[in-house]
């Protein structure tokens, strides 16, 4: 039998993910620390918590809550405590006392129904009244929403997120279509929405439920990099998720297809199902690429060969024949794809293309998918380069979709658009880019097709090349200076399936260890002892990479170990705790999602510059950006990061863990991508066996996409 505690919430001491919370509860018998997955109450609330007592080895006696129920304050002390807690802006302890003394048990009714009477209270004028009314109204709506959810067995913690989107109409939305929550409320996925729906009376075989489950399963394929999925695979995945009969799922899917809310295409002897927005994007990318290929504006008459020779003379270099081919192709075609590995002269070729096209009077813009890649492109060319998002004038997102100021009606002002690191672009970003390229404009797509594909859906660069419908120049010759680097030599060896040369050279090393834990220890020793002794600025010039997030030498644990050594706690050093993470002034951090309001994007790296009780200031290369403490879930430590997150970046020194425990991620393209991030030095920490596995594993999972097939089909029509 569970024990029951009743009291007033004093404060929240920790709030993590999955509704886990630690708070102090003031009861008749004294202060109690309550823990559990009850969701966070509001400070000052009266609550009833059911659970059991436990003894924590470090923190002592605690109450582990299983179920929490909110109690409407009904006594004068309870009303005063609630108002004095700070839950309502503009009301502190003294003001709460005066209000209760004046209105007694009617205080909350006055606040809700006749707030003008608050002007009778000393210290409340029109401006403060407006603040109090607005804050209390929001709190009232929030409390009612919490009661609504909790009365149906749903944690009230979700109320804040739901209320932030729907306001006073939240309950109506939940009652009419609870599955909207999964699409429109950040942090609420299908499974949570489904729990809410079932608790609100939706039947397990309801059409709306199965339809939502199908969409959820379909979007899951997009998260795995696919733009579409075979029909039978989708049906089985949705049936498993919904715990219902596959026949019912197939029937609902047929109806959705007839309604046109999902799209389908027959290929490879099977039916492929698309989310509508990915179907549209894939079709339009194919159409737009071929249109731009064939409708480039004529350039000013010029001898391209002579202009190229002049560029070579001025730079005192000799281009390879493939590089000269790229320059000619950029002037002769509306679309050009240029691909090549490290040391093959992609940057020099881009410079040559820029030079020749500029002399022909072209207005050229440069872009890359990430801020770091754009910065590299700018440094290499001496011209401004923007992220694709900034080039398109990103304005925010709606229902999970990006919104841009540039498009068909307001295209990019350019004669030539050159985009680097195109392997990182998914089908949606390519769609938004091509949509904004004006008719007659040339497009030059540059990237290394052997690197990891984009995190998002599609294999855009690979599919364009595979289609053989667009001019492609492959740079294969390794230039003499680059060929002196073991990083470049080994990158190409790995790409050919050959074991790299790991003899004790300074620029490419394998440090053998016995196990995962030893690998983690060695990484810390390298970063905190060995490299600093050599004069390397670890904070600026070193990036630790790992194939996975979990295990002893995964990203998460490495970040904890490196933070503890490189930026330990000390007297006077400010800290902020959020969702189980500690952020300290001086920490290296990474933005983990696009934030158009702040102007920071997924993968941007900064430093914690300052903080106070409400705000944390992050210093990015482009400037300082303030974060409310509640927004810290958008940040992650960046002493270590995944190989996927490192795409588009370069670092003087890369330290990469390669251990057998990461077997599932030991792939050739991942290894190749990781080591090509390094400019001066690669240190592999792990085992020869793991390295051999990665080199040999070229069986990367093919992504379901029909872009190449569409391009071929469109080209024939």
XYZ file of C-alpha atoms in Angstrom:
717
model
C 0.000 0.000 0.000
C 1.336 3.417 -0.965
C 1.911 6.257 1.488
C 0.276 9.629 0.809
C 1.813 13.057 1.445
C -0.037 16.368 1.261
C 1.680 19.717 1.272
C 2.832 22.816 -0.539
C 5.524 22.777 -3.222
C 8.417 24.865 -1.922
C 10.633 24.772 -5.040
C 11.812 22.603 -7.936
C 15.416 21.440 -7.440
C 15.750 19.339 -10.603
C 13.663 18.790 -13.718
C 14.899 16.247 -16.238
C 13.516 14.546 -19.294
C 10.641 12.039 -19.286
C 8.768 13.927 -16.513
C 11.432 13.106 -13.902
C 11.483 15.790 -11.200
C 12.907 16.490 -7.750
C 11.093 19.032 -5.576
C 10.793 20.093 -1.931
C 7.375 19.594 -0.373
C 6.413 21.450 2.811
C 4.154 19.173 4.843
C 2.698 19.378 8.357
C 5.586 17.173 9.536
C 8.325 19.250 7.898
C 10.164 19.532 4.578
C 10.302 16.432 2.367
C 12.317 15.829 -0.801
C 10.059 14.205 -3.433
C 11.439 12.444 -6.510
C 9.877 10.531 -9.353
C 8.302 10.693 -12.814
C 5.343 12.712 -11.635
C 5.928 15.769 -13.793
C 6.805 19.143 -12.332
C 4.233 21.015 -10.215
C 4.175 24.781 -9.837
C 5.944 26.307 -6.832
C 3.313 27.220 -4.247
C 0.834 24.578 -5.386
C -0.987 22.309 -2.940
C -0.437 18.724 -4.036
C -1.118 15.187 -2.889
C 1.625 12.679 -3.729
C 1.247 8.898 -3.455
C 4.368 6.767 -3.269
C 6.870 5.226 -0.880
C 9.818 6.201 1.283
C 13.393 5.387 0.224
C 16.936 6.158 1.340
C 19.298 7.553 -1.291
C 22.946 6.557 -0.685
C 24.078 10.166 -1.160
C 21.056 12.386 -0.399
C 19.446 10.419 2.412
C 15.735 9.922 3.082
C 13.428 10.818 0.189
C 9.872 10.176 -0.933
C 9.550 8.444 -4.283
C 6.323 9.704 -5.847
C 4.256 7.486 -8.133
C 1.137 9.607 -8.617
C 0.640 13.323 -7.993
C -2.694 15.138 -7.725
C -3.113 18.904 -7.525
C -5.382 20.390 -4.838
C -7.128 23.676 -5.409
C -6.076 26.061 -2.588
C -9.111 26.513 -0.342
C -7.798 27.979 2.933
C -6.415 31.439 3.593
C -2.871 30.153 4.285
C -2.971 28.006 1.134
C -4.145 30.898 -1.034
C -1.482 33.186 0.414
C 1.263 30.579 -0.063
C 0.279 30.066 -3.700
C 0.270 33.795 -4.460
C 3.481 34.425 -2.494
C 5.358 31.683 -4.386
C 6.046 33.896 -7.391
C 3.780 31.802 -9.600
C 1.910 35.000 -10.576
C 4.092 37.828 -11.910
C 3.727 41.049 -9.943
C 2.707 39.346 -6.687
C 5.294 38.723 -3.976
C 4.873 37.704 -0.306
C 3.931 41.200 0.938
C 1.434 41.779 -1.853
C -0.066 38.293 -1.335
C -0.578 39.083 2.354
C -2.353 42.369 1.591
C -4.607 40.721 -1.024
C -5.677 37.873 1.267
C -6.215 40.325 4.132
C -8.511 42.398 1.891
C -10.442 39.693 -0.006
C -10.074 36.548 2.143
C -11.351 33.316 0.596
C -12.660 35.262 -2.404
C -9.135 36.300 -3.452
C -8.760 33.827 -6.322
C -12.322 34.546 -7.514
C -11.524 38.258 -7.548
C -8.363 37.576 -9.538
C -10.253 35.507 -12.082
C -13.595 37.324 -12.414
C -13.316 40.887 -11.055
C -9.617 41.845 -11.195
C -10.416 45.577 -11.282
C -10.959 45.366 -7.491
C -7.203 44.730 -7.125
C -6.728 48.463 -7.677
C -7.983 48.828 -4.084
C -4.733 47.201 -2.912
C -1.818 49.482 -2.072
C 0.966 49.135 -4.655
C -1.232 47.978 -7.544
C -1.704 50.454 -10.374
C -3.009 49.994 -13.879
C 0.292 48.715 -15.285
C 0.866 46.176 -12.506
C -2.786 45.108 -12.672
C -2.407 44.285 -16.364
C 0.714 42.200 -15.586
C -1.013 40.325 -12.755
C -4.148 39.631 -14.797
C -2.178 38.339 -17.782
C 0.026 36.096 -15.625
C -2.839 34.748 -13.507
C -4.980 34.097 -16.585
C -2.193 32.008 -18.078
C -1.671 30.181 -14.773
C -5.412 29.531 -14.431
C -5.598 28.091 -17.936
C -2.489 26.048 -17.254
C -3.831 24.699 -13.957
C -7.149 23.780 -15.562
C -5.297 21.992 -18.356
C -3.201 20.148 -15.772
C -6.372 19.043 -13.957
C -7.908 17.960 -17.273
C -4.896 15.785 -18.143
C -4.369 14.380 -14.665
C -8.030 13.436 -14.311
C -7.392 11.151 -17.296
C -4.194 9.674 -15.916
C -1.856 11.837 -18.025
C 1.054 13.638 -16.279
C 0.300 17.337 -15.886
C 3.866 18.156 -16.950
C 2.725 18.046 -20.578
C 0.348 20.924 -19.902
C 3.012 23.617 -20.236
C 4.024 22.527 -23.713
C 0.434 22.137 -24.885
C -0.682 25.468 -23.408
C 2.244 27.291 -25.027
C 0.872 26.303 -28.465
C -2.918 26.417 -28.025
C -3.514 28.725 -25.071
C -7.091 28.692 -23.808
C -8.197 26.424 -26.675
C -5.964 23.545 -25.551
C -8.681 21.356 -24.036
C -10.873 21.743 -27.124
C -7.982 20.721 -29.392
C -7.284 17.623 -27.275
C -10.919 16.578 -27.280
C -11.331 17.079 -31.040
C -8.009 15.768 -32.390
C -5.380 14.780 -29.822
C -3.036 13.552 -32.562
C -2.432 17.167 -33.583
C -0.215 17.384 -30.533
C 2.389 15.089 -32.122
C 2.722 17.366 -35.156
C 2.399 20.767 -33.514
C 3.759 20.599 -29.943
C 7.505 20.419 -29.450
C 8.491 17.498 -27.254
C 5.250 15.559 -27.695
C 5.575 12.684 -30.107
C 3.032 10.243 -31.394
C 3.299 7.906 -28.417
C 2.500 10.636 -25.902
C -0.337 11.943 -28.084
C -1.636 8.401 -28.370
C -1.638 7.996 -24.574
C -3.629 11.192 -24.281
C -6.027 10.125 -27.039
C -6.715 6.717 -25.504
C -7.224 8.337 -22.091
C -9.755 10.701 -23.708
C -11.809 7.826 -25.079
C -10.365 7.214 -28.565
C -10.790 3.532 -29.478
C -7.753 1.444 -30.428
C -9.165 0.667 -33.892
C -10.354 4.229 -34.558
C -9.611 5.502 -38.067
C -7.965 8.683 -36.742
C -5.666 6.666 -34.473
C -4.538 4.260 -37.186
C -4.055 7.133 -39.657
C -1.899 8.978 -37.137
C 0.073 5.785 -36.474
C 0.732 5.340 -40.194
C 1.997 8.920 -40.484
C 4.204 8.377 -37.435
C 5.718 5.200 -38.893
C 6.186 6.938 -42.247
C 7.975 9.921 -40.718
C 10.152 7.455 -38.836
C 11.468 6.304 -42.188
C 12.345 9.916 -42.999
C 14.286 10.125 -39.753
C 16.236 7.085 -40.977
C 17.133 8.937 -44.185
C 14.458 7.578 -46.552
C 12.088 9.705 -48.606
C 9.727 6.754 -49.095
C 9.141 3.222 -47.811
C 7.735 -0.009 -49.324
C 4.035 -0.407 -48.567
C 4.369 -3.762 -46.790
C 7.181 -2.462 -44.577
C 5.076 0.568 -43.613
C 2.019 -1.537 -42.796
C 3.997 -3.889 -40.558
C 5.774 -1.011 -38.780
C 2.490 0.834 -38.095
C 0.703 -2.338 -36.947
C 3.505 -3.099 -34.515
C 3.492 0.459 -33.159
C -0.290 0.499 -32.735
C -0.543 -3.115 -31.518
C -3.362 -3.738 -33.955
C -4.123 -5.983 -36.922
C -2.130 -5.282 -40.088
C -5.326 -5.779 -42.156
C -6.890 -2.728 -40.457
C -3.729 -0.707 -41.080
C -3.726 -1.659 -44.774
C -7.397 -0.623 -45.096
C -6.766 2.798 -43.539
C -3.652 3.266 -45.682
C -5.715 2.611 -48.819
C -8.196 5.273 -47.754
C -5.422 7.795 -47.080
C -3.994 7.163 -50.535
C -7.432 7.601 -52.136
C -7.863 10.864 -50.207
C -4.495 12.094 -51.475
C -3.099 12.781 -48.000
C -0.210 10.403 -48.726
C 1.556 9.771 -52.028
C 2.680 6.588 -53.726
C 4.919 5.511 -56.586
C 5.523 2.111 -58.168
C 9.203 1.215 -58.602
C 11.535 -1.739 -58.251
C 8.524 -4.075 -58.482
C 6.857 -2.665 -55.360
C 4.680 0.198 -54.169
C 6.536 2.958 -52.315
C 4.688 5.300 -49.941
C 5.738 8.917 -49.356
C 4.846 11.604 -46.870
C 3.207 14.194 -49.092
C 5.824 16.924 -48.433
C 8.741 14.618 -49.347
C 6.978 13.437 -52.501
C 6.460 17.021 -53.562
C 10.066 17.958 -52.731
C 11.564 15.031 -54.643
C 9.450 15.726 -57.750
C 10.245 19.431 -57.746
C 13.986 18.917 -57.238
C 14.084 16.675 -60.315
C 12.025 19.117 -62.408
C 13.954 22.193 -61.298
C 17.418 20.674 -61.765
C 16.695 19.731 -65.363
C 15.075 23.091 -66.120
C 18.089 24.992 -64.752
C 20.426 22.643 -66.619
C 18.819 23.552 -69.927
C 17.928 27.234 -69.475
C 21.072 29.041 -68.342
C 21.532 32.596 -69.596
C 24.167 33.053 -72.236
C 27.415 34.471 -70.906
C 29.438 37.326 -72.286
C 31.625 36.146 -75.170
C 34.996 35.108 -73.765
C 37.861 32.717 -74.380
C 37.424 30.448 -71.348
C 40.666 28.602 -72.054
C 42.597 31.892 -72.075
C 40.893 33.100 -68.884
C 41.716 29.829 -67.163
C 45.354 30.049 -68.287
C 45.534 33.590 -66.944
C 44.201 32.375 -63.574
C 46.887 29.663 -63.484
C 49.590 32.191 -64.319
C 48.485 34.642 -61.643
C 48.292 31.905 -58.987
C 51.479 30.224 -60.227
C 49.762 26.870 -60.357
C 48.944 24.287 -62.985
C 45.428 22.915 -62.955
C 44.740 19.262 -63.661
C 42.776 18.553 -66.825
C 39.685 17.614 -64.771
C 39.848 21.005 -63.061
C 39.922 22.766 -66.427
C 36.972 20.588 -67.477
C 35.066 21.857 -64.441
C 35.684 25.496 -65.397
C 34.501 24.851 -68.968
C 31.440 22.933 -67.728
C 30.487 25.759 -65.367
C 30.403 28.176 -68.296
C 28.666 25.809 -70.725
C 25.934 24.280 -68.543
C 23.255 25.512 -66.223
C 24.039 22.873 -63.591
C 27.404 21.328 -62.717
C 28.250 18.751 -60.065
C 31.867 18.651 -58.922
C 32.993 15.884 -56.579
C 36.319 14.746 -55.197
C 38.118 13.628 -52.074
C 40.678 15.488 -49.957
C 43.705 16.902 -51.740
C 42.112 16.735 -55.195
C 41.784 20.497 -55.571
C 38.062 21.186 -55.101
C 38.771 24.526 -53.442
C 41.227 25.629 -56.141
C 38.725 24.618 -58.808
C 35.992 26.671 -57.137
C 38.393 29.635 -57.095
C 39.043 29.166 -60.819
C 35.313 28.958 -61.589
C 34.722 32.089 -59.524
C 37.463 33.952 -61.346
C 36.369 33.027 -64.852
C 32.658 33.621 -64.279
C 33.313 36.937 -62.520
C 35.314 38.137 -65.514
C 32.280 37.289 -67.636
C 30.180 39.686 -65.576
C 28.335 37.170 -63.417
C 26.985 38.004 -59.979
C 27.951 35.007 -57.826
C 26.745 33.929 -54.392
C 28.376 31.242 -52.254
C 26.645 29.004 -49.725
C 27.064 25.863 -47.624
C 24.673 23.859 -45.409
C 26.300 24.784 -42.071
C 27.876 27.854 -40.549
C 31.231 26.135 -40.182
C 31.245 24.977 -43.805
C 30.245 28.464 -44.965
C 33.082 29.987 -42.946
C 35.584 27.557 -44.525
C 34.308 28.426 -48.000
C 34.580 32.139 -47.273
C 38.153 31.796 -45.990
C 39.157 29.719 -49.021
C 37.694 32.102 -51.612
C 38.043 35.484 -49.943
C 34.345 36.103 -50.612
C 31.324 36.144 -48.355
C 29.672 32.744 -48.025
C 26.336 32.231 -46.296
C 24.611 29.213 -44.864
C 21.843 28.001 -47.148
C 19.351 28.998 -44.444
C 20.674 32.565 -44.346
C 20.859 32.764 -48.117
C 17.185 31.778 -48.242
C 16.385 34.261 -45.440
C 14.955 31.721 -43.026
C 12.039 33.208 -41.093
C 11.109 30.323 -38.795
C 9.090 27.145 -39.014
C 5.421 26.204 -39.025
C 4.134 22.726 -38.158
C 7.700 21.451 -38.335
C 8.356 22.935 -41.801
C 10.976 25.588 -42.508
C 9.819 28.993 -43.726
C 11.942 31.195 -45.987
C 11.808 34.721 -47.336
C 13.313 33.618 -50.654
C 11.327 31.508 -53.111
C 9.644 31.659 -56.516
C 8.156 35.078 -55.800
C 11.351 36.514 -54.312
C 14.286 34.626 -55.825
C 17.983 34.912 -54.948
C 19.654 37.861 -56.684
C 22.403 35.989 -58.535
C 23.597 34.761 -61.902
C 25.539 31.875 -60.344
C 24.965 29.983 -57.088
C 27.856 27.831 -55.836
C 27.079 25.464 -52.958
C 29.781 23.529 -51.089
C 29.400 20.390 -48.943
C 26.320 19.314 -50.877
C 26.572 15.779 -49.463
C 25.099 17.279 -46.285
C 21.967 18.589 -47.991
C 18.768 16.584 -47.682
C 15.941 16.592 -50.204
C 13.950 19.304 -48.424
C 16.805 21.799 -48.186
C 17.704 21.181 -51.834
C 14.068 21.778 -52.764
C 13.946 25.082 -50.907
C 17.238 26.156 -52.492
C 16.306 25.304 -56.091
C 12.906 26.898 -55.636
C 14.658 30.179 -54.854
C 17.190 30.018 -57.722
C 16.012 32.395 -60.479
C 15.424 31.188 -64.027
C 18.578 31.440 -66.109
C 20.868 31.169 -63.094
C 23.756 28.688 -63.049
C 24.129 26.237 -60.156
C 27.435 24.620 -59.175
C 27.114 21.816 -56.603
C 30.365 20.837 -54.867
C 30.895 17.947 -52.473
C 32.523 14.649 -51.660
C 30.091 11.899 -52.610
C 31.994 9.348 -50.506
C 31.243 11.121 -47.231
C 28.296 10.361 -44.988
C 24.933 11.324 -46.467
C 22.772 14.046 -44.984
C 21.182 13.488 -41.600
C 17.807 14.278 -43.178
C 15.937 12.286 -45.854
C 17.432 11.509 -49.233
C 20.840 10.966 -50.833
C 20.735 14.055 -52.992
C 24.323 14.356 -54.208
C 24.718 10.618 -54.788
C 21.362 10.390 -56.603
C 22.120 13.325 -58.909
C 25.429 11.729 -59.870
C 23.856 8.266 -60.217
C 21.153 9.606 -62.554
C 23.749 10.565 -65.211
C 21.482 13.412 -66.310
C 23.636 16.289 -65.127
C 27.237 17.207 -66.015
C 29.583 15.739 -63.388
C 33.293 16.398 -62.997
C 35.188 13.966 -60.765
C 38.457 15.229 -59.336
C 40.722 12.269 -58.677
C 44.298 13.528 -58.962
C 45.958 14.103 -55.592
C 48.212 17.133 -55.747
C 51.833 16.817 -54.686
C 51.589 18.998 -51.590
C 48.430 17.265 -50.362
C 49.991 13.890 -51.132
C 52.645 14.553 -48.511
C 49.973 14.359 -45.810
C 49.315 10.962 -44.328
C 45.771 12.154 -43.607
C 45.079 12.607 -47.332
C 46.934 9.427 -48.317
C 45.119 7.342 -45.718
C 41.740 8.856 -46.543
C 42.091 7.636 -50.105
C 43.407 4.257 -48.955
C 40.361 3.828 -46.728
C 38.062 4.890 -49.547
C 39.573 2.125 -51.694
C 39.042 -0.424 -48.912
C 42.725 -0.550 -47.911
C 44.036 -0.519 -44.341
C 45.619 2.874 -43.557
C 49.294 3.360 -42.745
C 49.268 3.792 -38.959
C 52.968 3.642 -38.319
C 54.079 6.189 -35.743
C 53.866 9.284 -37.882
C 53.032 12.545 -36.252
C 50.036 13.334 -38.443
C 48.284 9.927 -38.391
C 48.415 7.577 -35.411
C 46.591 4.573 -33.998
C 46.802 4.326 -30.218
C 45.884 0.751 -29.268
C 43.851 0.152 -26.091
C 42.449 -2.914 -24.378
C 38.793 -1.907 -24.030
C 36.210 0.907 -24.169
C 36.980 2.257 -20.707
C 40.702 2.386 -21.473
C 39.907 4.248 -24.715
C 37.964 6.888 -22.795
C 40.798 7.309 -20.284
C 43.354 7.668 -23.060
C 41.253 10.292 -24.878
C 41.165 12.376 -21.696
C 44.918 11.963 -21.197
C 45.644 12.973 -24.800
C 43.447 16.088 -24.562
C 44.308 17.166 -21.052
C 47.974 16.202 -20.792
C 49.788 15.128 -23.962
C 48.559 17.709 -26.470
C 48.787 20.706 -24.079
C 52.424 19.708 -23.329
C 53.083 19.962 -27.059
C 51.668 23.483 -27.093
C 48.334 22.574 -28.712
C 45.395 24.770 -27.711
C 42.890 21.990 -26.997
C 39.895 24.287 -26.639
C 40.485 25.886 -30.043
C 42.301 23.302 -32.179
C 41.148 19.833 -31.056
C 37.895 18.028 -31.683
C 37.084 14.640 -30.181
C 34.794 12.523 -32.371
C 32.973 9.276 -31.702
C 30.759 7.089 -33.917
C 28.129 6.701 -31.188
C 26.567 8.524 -28.252
C 26.499 5.617 -25.817
C 29.063 3.434 -24.046
C 32.221 4.437 -22.185
C 33.804 6.192 -25.152
C 30.594 7.480 -26.668
C 29.886 11.192 -27.028
C 27.912 11.571 -23.799
C 30.456 10.012 -21.447
C 33.438 11.602 -23.188
C 31.833 15.018 -22.746
C 31.416 14.419 -19.020
C 35.021 13.256 -18.623
C 36.487 16.068 -20.724
C 34.410 18.749 -19.002
C 35.542 17.465 -15.598
C 39.193 17.741 -16.666
C 39.200 20.781 -18.957
C 36.643 22.941 -17.147
C 36.135 21.592 -13.611
C 33.971 23.308 -10.981
C 35.699 25.890 -8.848
C 34.873 28.598 -6.342
C 33.262 31.520 -8.106
C 32.712 29.695 -11.422
C 29.054 29.998 -12.378
C 27.031 26.910 -13.310
C 23.578 26.138 -14.699
C 21.900 22.742 -14.357
C 19.345 21.559 -16.910
C 17.980 18.147 -17.840
C 20.773 16.287 -16.117
C 23.531 18.411 -17.643
C 25.774 21.002 -16.021
C 26.847 24.053 -18.033
C 29.755 26.148 -16.707
C 31.209 29.426 -17.837
C 33.936 28.477 -20.318
C 32.245 25.294 -21.572
C 32.332 24.449 -25.276
C 28.729 23.905 -26.433
C 26.785 23.139 -29.607
C 23.355 24.275 -30.761
C 21.317 21.128 -31.503
C 18.390 22.535 -33.508
C 17.633 25.470 -35.765
C 16.491 28.597 -33.942
C 15.518 31.231 -36.457
C 14.655 33.838 -33.824
C 18.124 33.657 -32.282
C 19.846 33.229 -35.631
C 21.653 30.045 -34.550
C 21.434 26.705 -36.287
C 21.958 23.016 -35.683
C 25.691 22.343 -35.302
C 26.819 25.902 -34.440
C 29.643 25.850 -31.843
C 30.068 28.441 -29.092
C 31.333 29.017 -25.558
C 29.440 29.761 -22.354
C 30.514 33.372 -21.758
C 28.390 34.406 -18.779
C 25.226 33.589 -16.848
C 22.926 34.772 -14.081
C 19.857 33.342 -12.324
C 17.699 33.658 -15.456
C 19.984 33.748 -18.484
C 23.007 31.996 -20.021
C 25.084 33.895 -22.598
C 26.694 31.860 -25.400
C 29.506 33.420 -27.454
C 29.423 32.314 -31.092
C 31.898 33.508 -33.752
C 29.109 35.709 -35.169
C 28.265 37.261 -31.773
C 26.737 36.691 -28.330
C 23.338 34.987 -28.008
C 21.339 34.928 -24.738
C 19.398 31.822 -23.661
C 16.755 31.630 -20.981
C 17.632 28.805 -18.600
C 14.533 26.947 -19.784
C 16.010 26.946 -23.314
C 19.190 25.069 -22.410
C 17.795 21.837 -23.846
C 18.773 23.327 -27.239
C 22.452 23.093 -26.217
C 24.770 20.130 -25.762
C 28.389 19.904 -24.580
C 30.769 19.907 -27.552
C 34.100 18.736 -26.176
C 33.159 15.541 -28.021
C 30.635 15.174 -30.828
C 29.372 12.527 -33.217
C 30.991 12.118 -36.623
C 27.666 13.092 -38.211
C 27.686 16.412 -36.355
C 31.239 17.149 -37.511
C 30.322 17.192 -41.213
C 31.258 20.395 -42.974
C 33.889 21.283 -40.374
C 37.655 21.120 -40.237
C 39.869 21.014 -37.174
C 43.650 21.075 -36.834
C 43.540 17.916 -34.695
C 40.916 15.153 -34.634
C 40.845 12.480 -31.915
C 38.556 9.617 -32.996
C 37.481 6.629 -30.901
C 37.216 3.302 -32.731
C 36.263 0.399 -30.467
C 34.521 -2.907 -30.989
C 31.584 -1.792 -28.840
C 30.648 0.635 -31.631
C 30.388 -2.227 -34.099
C 27.044 -1.141 -35.572
C 28.540 2.212 -36.631
C 31.942 1.012 -37.836
C 31.489 1.882 -41.514
C 33.923 2.989 -44.190
C 32.168 6.243 -45.077
C 31.919 7.203 -41.403
C 35.638 6.583 -40.867
C 36.465 8.441 -44.085
C 34.295 11.392 -43.054
C 35.884 11.552 -39.605
C 39.522 11.590 -40.676
C 38.894 14.112 -43.468
C 37.781 16.595 -40.800
C 41.443 16.908 -39.715
C 43.860 19.368 -41.306
C 47.072 18.531 -39.451
C 46.728 15.454 -37.298
C 44.543 12.381 -36.692
C 44.784 10.299 -33.527
C 42.751 7.075 -33.607
C 42.075 5.611 -30.167
C 40.906 2.012 -30.170
C 41.936 -1.241 -31.783
C 43.275 -2.491 -35.099
C 40.344 -4.920 -35.214
C 37.786 -2.105 -35.003
C 39.707 -0.115 -37.617
C 39.776 -3.146 -39.935
C 36.034 -3.636 -39.460
C 35.321 -0.031 -40.413
C 37.551 -0.151 -43.504
C 36.017 -3.425 -44.707
C 32.391 -2.409 -44.070
C 31.242 -0.730 -47.252
C 27.728 -2.126 -46.895
C 26.025 1.110 -46.079
C 22.286 0.858 -46.035
C 20.726 2.129 -49.239
C 18.239 4.882 -48.707
C 14.819 4.572 -50.306
C 14.659 7.447 -52.768
C 13.536 7.824 -56.364
C 15.343 11.068 -57.196
C 17.773 9.392 -59.622
C 14.920 7.547 -61.343
C 12.846 10.737 -61.575
C 15.737 12.630 -63.116
C 16.224 9.912 -65.740
C 12.497 9.792 -66.506
C 12.131 13.569 -66.684
C 15.198 13.853 -68.903
C 13.622 11.480 -71.445
C 10.303 13.309 -71.598
